[in-house]
Amino acid sequence: MADSERKEESKHSAEVNHAADGEGKCQDIARAKNEGRELTKEEKQRLRKEKKQQKKGKKDDKGPTQKVTEKEKAPSAASQTATQCPTQKAAPVSVSVPVAESTAPTDKQTKSKAELKAERRARQEAERASKQTKKEPGSQPTSSKSKAPPNELQPAVKRLPEHIQVDDPAMVRKLAKKLERQQIPLRSDYGYKVSLFSHLHQYSRKAPLTQQISIPATVIHPSIVRLGLQYSQGIVAGSNARSVALLHAFKQVIQDYSTPPNEELARDLVNKLKPYISFLNQCRPLSASMGNAIKYIKKEISNIPSQCKEEEAKKKLLSCIDNYVNEKLTLAAEAISKYAIDKIRDGDVILVYGCSSLVNHILCEAFEKQRKFRVIVVDSRPRLEGREALRRLVKRGIRCTYVLISAVSYILPEVSKVFLGAHALLANGYVMSRVGTSQIALVAKAYNVPVLVCCETYKFCERVQTDSFVSNELDDPDDLIVTRDGKTQLADWQSVKSLGLLNLVYDVTPPDFVDLVITELGMIPCTSVPVVLRVKNVDQ
Amino acid sequence: MPGADKETDLCERVELFLSELKRGGRGSGETARSTAALLRRITAQARWSSAGDLMEIIRKEGRRMTAAQPSETTVGNMVRRVLKIIREEYARSRGSSEEADQQESLHKLLTSGGSSEENFRQHFPPLKANVIEAINELLTELEGTTDNIAMQALEHIHSNEVIMTIGRSRTVEAFLKDAARKRKFHVICAECAPFCQGHEMATSLSKDGIETTVIPDAAIFAVMSRVNKVIIGTQTVLANGGLRAVNGTHTLALAAKHHSTPLIVCAPMFKLSPQFPNEEDTFHKFVSPQEVLPFTEGEILSKVNAHCPVFDYVPPELITLFISNIGGNAPSYIYRLMSELYHPEDHEL
């Protein structure tokens, strides 16, 4: 504690001195902003430091605790985009830390710019080291590679994702600032939110984010803009489809990318991708499969050696992405169908819910292999995705029945098996899937019908969740409005103060409702998901 | 002749009632009241000399009415109530003590041969007036059922509760509105596709200032963990204590059982029917599959079977409490209430 207080004082004095030098640079930044071109990294860093100085000046008379929390926030915010510089310069700086400490209080007037910079960086490093010893290390996905190889018992207190903290005004402000820095418009919430879900975003489909972007968009690649629009309007839906579309868009981005001078491809490309990911997140919250795909790409990009020529590096990345799609999606689907077809016997009546690309694939394959079965497709408002599945199955010639989810108790006595798809499998064995899946599993359990979940391993996720409230997605509430017999009951629901509409997208199914999970690694029980995750981590 | 006029007038009224039944669209309360009124008219205007004749006439009309709309069980229930009334009035006129008639039902099982010796052939002049008076009492009771049930609301709903309901039930609506006068609570209403009657219920409740949320049927299990009570209405209460309710209710009941949430059914006594659920072909009623898969999906329509059942069976193990106009009861007590309302020989009309 005494240590950090000493550093506080010296840093404060150093900042005051540095203010005089910084005047010229402020003017540079203001000019750059007026011209509207993208700020370079140094300019962004300088902007941040200016703001920090101003904040420090304002809060000077407040207690020391304020300063400590501010400084902890500042390094965490700064470290997001500047992880590369400190980690590189960690070695030489650690030596000069004691030297810097001793010289700080004595000769304040006769320091050179570079010394001040080195001093400040040394102090940041020391603070970060002290923060790590004080609390558990906050692991961020980009900096995890610089740590020691992960052992299984490493505590993982991650930063909470922003999209489940909408009710915290500080988080909302932070997000707004981050988006401003990345020059991406902020999407505003729509309509009255049910109080149980005030911590989640709720957007309207009629107000897509792309309306707020000026044309031509220089910051965001056009294929990413197109992808964002497709996500927010629901044109591309379903976790496999979204992941594949994302990877294709990233391939386009990599092809069009050219390294600016004095930059390394590995670092710069990752930084270029960050605003794109924020943009896509604003259009529609990222799915677990997309999150895993992004992690993979970032890892591959960072692993590119610096001697590699640009053309070679790009070719390597493109082939990596192709391999990922091939291995994790296409081949996995083949393997899963092979296992699943073993479970389908002649005379079976199979129940499916909604439109899962994997389950449809399995059923079509089984039909090709001359298995005799019929399918019952269960659907639910307001998305009515089951109609799409129905069309695909009927086109192949499979005999189908179609009901809504409220009739599931009527139809279940005829059913011999239930096949469900998944959006993600959580580490505590819960299955996160389209809303209504848990209901189907519940009723199937009551009638003693086996429930099989089909899921590729790339959708396995390290999060844990026990109910459908803490982390979910709220869709446009206007989708629930329907006109029957010429009357629209909920037409002006916004004007009635005590009326709310809730349109959930996902729900979690407890593992005791699920009998079997079919993955490309084999058929496992729901509770073996953390084992698979561990095996995957060790492989990587 | 005045007699013939009365008869044709009566026939016309019965025909009118049957055609209205076939058309449907009326609530069960209204149907019950109009059935009782029609039976009163038959008692007053038809030609009969003894109780047995009257019972034959009413049974015949009752069979015609239930055949017109089998899913509307309140008609049959009212007919059975009136038959029981006639039996009681006859027994009272004959002078036999009522306690003998209300022997324990176990005793009745042993001596079931004895009651068939009654042939109701004796003629009592005041019988007509007594029966009509009793039917008037029945009508008064029917008019007050919704209020009687709503009066019990404050005993069951405390403040800051989250209550879940499905579809639209006038009884539950009155129940919740009565509680909302003194307590503040939140209602979640499942919309119950494809008819989406939950929307109507939600707009009606929110106009009274009750915080209401509409959810699609698929989200019932997802939100159930935050619900304190489930309060539903029903179309019929079956003889074993089970329900014949709007489709989706069985899923709701299973979800409530999984989360150990109490399931309360608000049903007036005229919905209690001596049927059992194992009559497969008469239990379910279907409507046009166009509600589920509209004609706009033309290409696949011919190759697909689409079902749209209207009712669901809910077994009595999933139900916690019945609230009716005579108070609260457990589902295991329903058989006893039935023996008080209907005579065992009238179970088959």
CSV table of C-alpha atoms in Angstrom, one decimal, chain A residues 224-375:
chain,number,residue,atom,x,y,z
A,224,ILE,CA,-18.5,-6.5,-42.5
A,225,VAL,CA,-21.2,-3.9,-42.9
A,226,ARG,CA,-23.1,-6.2,-45.1
A,227,LEU,CA,-22.7,-9.0,-42.6
A,228,GLY,CA,-23.9,-6.8,-39.8
A,229,LEU,CA,-27.0,-5.9,-41.7
A,230,GLN,CA,-27.7,-9.5,-42.5
A,231,TYR,CA,-27.4,-10.4,-38.8
A,232,SER,CA,-29.6,-7.7,-37.5
A,233,GLN,CA,-32.3,-8.3,-40.0
A,234,GLY,CA,-32.3,-12.1,-39.3
A,235,ILE,CA,-31.3,-13.0,-42.9
A,236,VAL,CA,-28.4,-15.0,-41.6
A,237,ALA,CA,-29.6,-16.9,-38.6
A,238,GLY,CA,-28.5,-20.1,-36.8
A,239,SER,CA,-25.2,-20.5,-35.1
A,240,ASN,CA,-23.4,-22.5,-37.9
A,241,ALA,CA,-24.6,-20.1,-40.6
A,242,ARG,CA,-23.5,-17.1,-38.6
A,243,SER,CA,-20.0,-18.5,-37.9
A,244,VAL,CA,-19.4,-19.5,-41.5
A,245,ALA,CA,-20.6,-16.1,-42.7
A,246,LEU,CA,-18.3,-14.4,-40.2
A,247,LEU,CA,-15.3,-16.4,-41.3
A,248,HIS,CA,-16.0,-15.7,-45.0
A,249,ALA,CA,-16.2,-12.0,-44.3
A,250,PHE,CA,-12.9,-12.2,-42.4
A,251,LYS,CA,-11.3,-13.9,-45.3
A,252,GLN,CA,-12.4,-11.0,-47.5
A,253,VAL,CA,-11.0,-8.5,-45.0
A,254,ILE,CA,-7.7,-10.4,-44.9
A,255,GLN,CA,-7.5,-10.4,-48.6
A,256,ASP,CA,-8.0,-6.7,-48.9
A,257,TYR,CA,-5.7,-5.9,-46.0
A,258,SER,CA,-2.3,-4.4,-46.6
A,259,THR,CA,0.2,-3.7,-43.8
A,260,PRO,CA,0.9,0.0,-43.2
A,261,PRO,CA,4.6,0.9,-43.1
A,262,ASN,CA,6.4,0.4,-39.7
A,263,GLU,CA,3.7,-2.0,-38.5
A,264,GLU,CA,3.8,-5.7,-38.1
A,265,LEU,CA,1.0,-7.7,-39.7
A,266,ALA,CA,0.4,-9.8,-36.6
A,267,ARG,CA,-0.3,-6.9,-34.3
A,268,ASP,CA,-1.9,-4.5,-36.7
A,269,LEU,CA,-4.4,-7.0,-38.2
A,270,VAL,CA,-5.7,-8.0,-34.8
A,271,ASN,CA,-6.2,-4.3,-34.0
A,272,LYS,CA,-8.0,-3.8,-37.2
A,273,LEU,CA,-10.4,-6.6,-36.4
A,274,LYS,CA,-11.4,-5.2,-33.0
A,275,PRO,CA,-13.7,-2.4,-34.3
A,276,TYR,CA,-15.3,-4.9,-36.8
A,277,ILE,CA,-16.1,-7.2,-33.9
A,278,SER,CA,-17.6,-4.3,-31.9
A,279,PHE,CA,-19.7,-3.4,-34.9
A,280,LEU,CA,-21.0,-6.9,-35.3
A,281,ASN,CA,-21.7,-7.1,-31.6
A,282,GLN,CA,-23.8,-3.9,-31.9
A,283,CYS,CA,-25.7,-5.4,-34.8
A,284,ARG,CA,-26.4,-8.6,-33.0
A,285,PRO,CA,-24.8,-10.0,-29.8
A,286,LEU,CA,-22.1,-12.5,-30.8
A,287,SER,CA,-22.9,-16.2,-30.4
A,288,ALA,CA,-20.7,-18.6,-28.5
A,289,SER,CA,-19.6,-20.3,-31.8
A,290,MET,CA,-18.7,-16.9,-33.3
A,291,GLY,CA,-16.7,-16.1,-30.1
A,292,ASN,CA,-14.7,-19.3,-30.4
A,293,ALA,CA,-14.1,-18.7,-34.1
A,294,ILE,CA,-12.8,-15.2,-33.4
A,295,LYS,CA,-10.5,-16.5,-30.7
A,296,TYR,CA,-9.1,-19.0,-33.1
A,297,ILE,CA,-8.5,-16.4,-35.8
A,298,LYS,CA,-6.8,-14.0,-33.4
A,299,LYS,CA,-4.6,-16.7,-32.2
A,300,GLU,CA,-3.6,-17.7,-35.7
A,301,ILE,CA,-2.9,-14.1,-36.6
A,302,SER,CA,-0.7,-13.5,-33.6
A,303,ASN,CA,1.2,-16.6,-34.3
A,304,ILE,CA,2.4,-15.4,-37.6
A,305,PRO,CA,6.2,-14.9,-37.4
A,306,SER,CA,7.4,-11.4,-38.1
A,307,GLN,CA,9.8,-12.4,-40.8
A,308,CYS,CA,6.9,-13.8,-42.9
A,309,LYS,CA,6.2,-11.8,-46.1
A,310,GLU,CA,2.8,-10.3,-46.4
A,311,GLU,CA,1.6,-12.4,-49.3
A,312,GLU,CA,2.7,-15.6,-47.6
A,313,ALA,CA,1.1,-14.6,-44.3
A,314,LYS,CA,-2.2,-13.8,-46.0
A,315,LYS,CA,-2.2,-17.1,-47.8
A,316,LYS,CA,-1.5,-18.9,-44.6
A,317,LEU,CA,-4.3,-17.2,-42.8
A,318,LEU,CA,-6.8,-17.9,-45.6
A,319,SER,CA,-5.9,-21.6,-45.6
A,320,CYS,CA,-6.2,-21.7,-41.8
A,321,ILE,CA,-9.7,-20.3,-42.0
A,322,ASP,CA,-10.6,-22.8,-44.7
A,323,ASN,CA,-9.2,-25.6,-42.5
A,324,TYR,CA,-11.2,-24.5,-39.5
A,325,VAL,CA,-14.5,-24.4,-41.4
A,326,ASN,CA,-13.8,-27.7,-43.0
A,327,GLU,CA,-12.7,-29.5,-39.8
A,328,LYS,CA,-15.0,-28.0,-37.3
A,329,LEU,CA,-18.1,-27.7,-39.3
A,330,THR,CA,-18.2,-29.9,-42.4
A,331,LEU,CA,-16.3,-32.9,-41.2
A,332,ALA,CA,-17.8,-32.7,-37.8
A,333,ALA,CA,-21.2,-32.8,-39.3
A,334,GLU,CA,-20.3,-35.9,-41.2
A,335,ALA,CA,-19.0,-37.6,-38.1
A,336,ILE,CA,-22.0,-36.7,-36.1
A,337,SER,CA,-24.4,-38.0,-38.7
A,338,LYS,CA,-22.6,-41.3,-38.7
A,339,TYR,CA,-23.1,-41.7,-35.0
A,340,ALA,CA,-26.6,-40.4,-35.0
A,341,ILE,CA,-27.7,-42.6,-37.9
A,342,ASP,CA,-26.8,-45.6,-35.7
A,343,LYS,CA,-29.5,-44.4,-33.3
A,344,ILE,CA,-32.2,-44.2,-35.9
A,345,ARG,CA,-34.1,-47.4,-36.4
A,346,ASP,CA,-36.8,-48.4,-38.9
A,347,GLY,CA,-40.3,-47.3,-37.8
A,348,ASP,CA,-39.0,-44.5,-35.6
A,349,VAL,CA,-41.0,-41.3,-35.2
A,350,ILE,CA,-38.6,-38.5,-34.6
A,351,LEU,CA,-39.4,-35.1,-33.1
A,352,VAL,CA,-37.4,-32.1,-34.0
A,353,TYR,CA,-37.8,-28.5,-32.9
A,354,GLY,CA,-37.2,-25.4,-35.0
A,355,CYS,CA,-34.5,-25.4,-37.7
A,356,SER,CA,-31.2,-26.8,-36.8
A,357,SER,CA,-28.9,-27.2,-39.7
A,358,LEU,CA,-27.1,-30.2,-38.1
A,359,VAL,CA,-30.3,-32.1,-37.3
A,360,ASN,CA,-31.7,-31.5,-40.8
A,361,HIS,CA,-28.4,-32.8,-42.2
A,362,ILE,CA,-28.6,-35.9,-40.0
A,363,LEU,CA,-32.2,-36.7,-41.1
A,364,CYS,CA,-31.5,-36.2,-44.7
A,365,GLU,CA,-28.4,-38.5,-44.5
A,366,ALA,CA,-30.5,-41.1,-42.6
A,367,PHE,CA,-33.1,-40.9,-45.3
A,368,GLU,CA,-30.5,-41.5,-48.0
A,369,LYS,CA,-29.3,-44.6,-46.2
A,370,GLN,CA,-32.8,-46.0,-46.6
A,371,ARG,CA,-33.9,-45.8,-43.0
A,372,LYS,CA,-37.7,-45.8,-42.6
A,373,PHE,CA,-38.9,-43.1,-40.3
A,374,ARG,CA,-41.2,-40.2,-40.1
A,375,VAL,CA,-40.6,-36.8,-38.6
